[in-house]
């Protein structure tokens, strides 16, 4: 039996020296020292030995067991450390390495323009209000004095959702919402999206943006309208900008006008931007029609007001010389990132 032990030990030592992984070490431990391991079995067989032999064999077997255990533990420790080192090396962070550049986006030209327009009016004490893009026909047309036969009500111009609900064709319904929810003095602008059934081309889009304005107070006159809008034009297009007002018609204002600004590109001499006229049409405006004020229950003997509305795309395209409205929606990064 002693010889078998010596042989087992020799073989074990050989095997232990060729272990190449933690798993192999564990397998060998089970093979030798496990419940049914070779050495365990040998120890079990000790019973059959004579008592004097049993003692010395027992001692030798225990020494062998301790030796195997120690060696295997050392090997295991070695592989555990190696694994840890590997993991650490893989997770190592080089804090001196230059960071992956994170490209910062830029604001969209329409947002830039809305912010510019809004901040002009904010500086004149206007607050900013928003309304829903899905509106009632009442707020979009009737309350704005656009009777049932008004051409804008035609199905071809407007996206109707039901007979009474539509995608707003203008930001003017925010006037109605404001008049219904606030009391004068009112001084508000409303930027937002509008929708019309237009086939897209260089100057048309079925979705576009407007900024609406409304002022209602005692003693408001056309002079206030002209003063505020002239100041806006100077802030927006440069301090030497001149304005002129041409008579026009809108159902919700009386009298109504369109405001032109002197061309900020050529100063009024005539160029491509102003199509040779020296003037550029910028917005619609007028004194709020008493019928509109009455919707909000406002005393039209006491209060008057003015309103205006402008297309954001138009302002942006003129100011930044963009010649196709579709560029604003295609989101080609080469176009979009030119404007901060
Ligand atoms: N809603 C008009 C449009 O879409 C723009 C406009 C003109 C708004 C005159 C107004 C205004 O408030 O007074 O063309």
Short mmCIF file of N, CA and C in Angstrom, two decimals, residues 79-93:
data_model
loop_
_atom_site.label_atom_id
_atom_site.label_comp_id
_atom_site.label_asym_id
_atom_site.label_seq_id
_atom_site.Cartn_x
_atom_site.Cartn_y
_atom_site.Cartn_z
N UNK A 79 -3.56 31.19 -9.86
CA UNK A 79 -4.48 31.45 -10.97
C UNK A 79 -5.51 32.52 -10.62
N UNK A 80 -5.93 32.53 -9.33
CA UNK A 80 -6.89 33.58 -8.92
C UNK A 80 -6.27 34.97 -9.12
N UNK A 81 -5.03 35.10 -8.68
CA UNK A 81 -4.33 36.38 -8.83
C UNK A 81 -4.19 36.77 -10.29
N UNK A 82 -3.84 35.75 -11.10
CA UNK A 82 -3.65 36.02 -12.52
C UNK A 82 -4.96 36.53 -13.13
N UNK A 83 -6.07 35.88 -12.73
CA UNK A 83 -7.38 36.29 -13.24
C UNK A 83 -7.69 37.74 -12.86
N UNK A 84 -7.39 38.04 -11.59
CA UNK A 84 -7.65 39.40 -11.08
C UNK A 84 -6.83 40.42 -11.88
N UNK A 85 -5.56 40.09 -12.08
CA UNK A 85 -4.68 41.00 -12.83
C UNK A 85 -5.24 41.26 -14.22
N UNK A 86 -5.69 40.15 -14.84
CA UNK A 86 -6.24 40.28 -16.19
C UNK A 86 -7.45 41.21 -16.21
N UNK A 87 -8.34 40.98 -15.23
CA UNK A 87 -9.56 41.79 -15.16
C UNK A 87 -9.20 43.25 -14.93
N UNK A 88 -8.25 43.48 -14.04
CA UNK A 88 -7.84 44.86 -13.75
C UNK A 88 -7.26 45.53 -14.99
N UNK A 89 -6.43 44.75 -15.70
CA UNK A 89 -5.81 45.31 -16.89
C UNK A 89 -6.88 45.68 -17.91
N UNK A 90 -7.93 44.80 -18.00
CA UNK A 90 -8.98 45.06 -18.99
C UNK A 90 -9.79 46.29 -18.62
N UNK A 91 -9.97 46.50 -17.30
CA UNK A 91 -10.80 47.62 -16.87
C UNK A 91 -10.02 48.91 -16.68
N UNK A 92 -8.77 48.85 -16.91
CA UNK A 92 -7.92 50.01 -16.63
C UNK A 92 -8.37 51.26 -17.42
N UNK A 93 -8.45 52.36 -16.73
CA UNK A 93 -8.84 53.60 -17.41
C UNK A 93 -7.64 54.53 -17.44
#
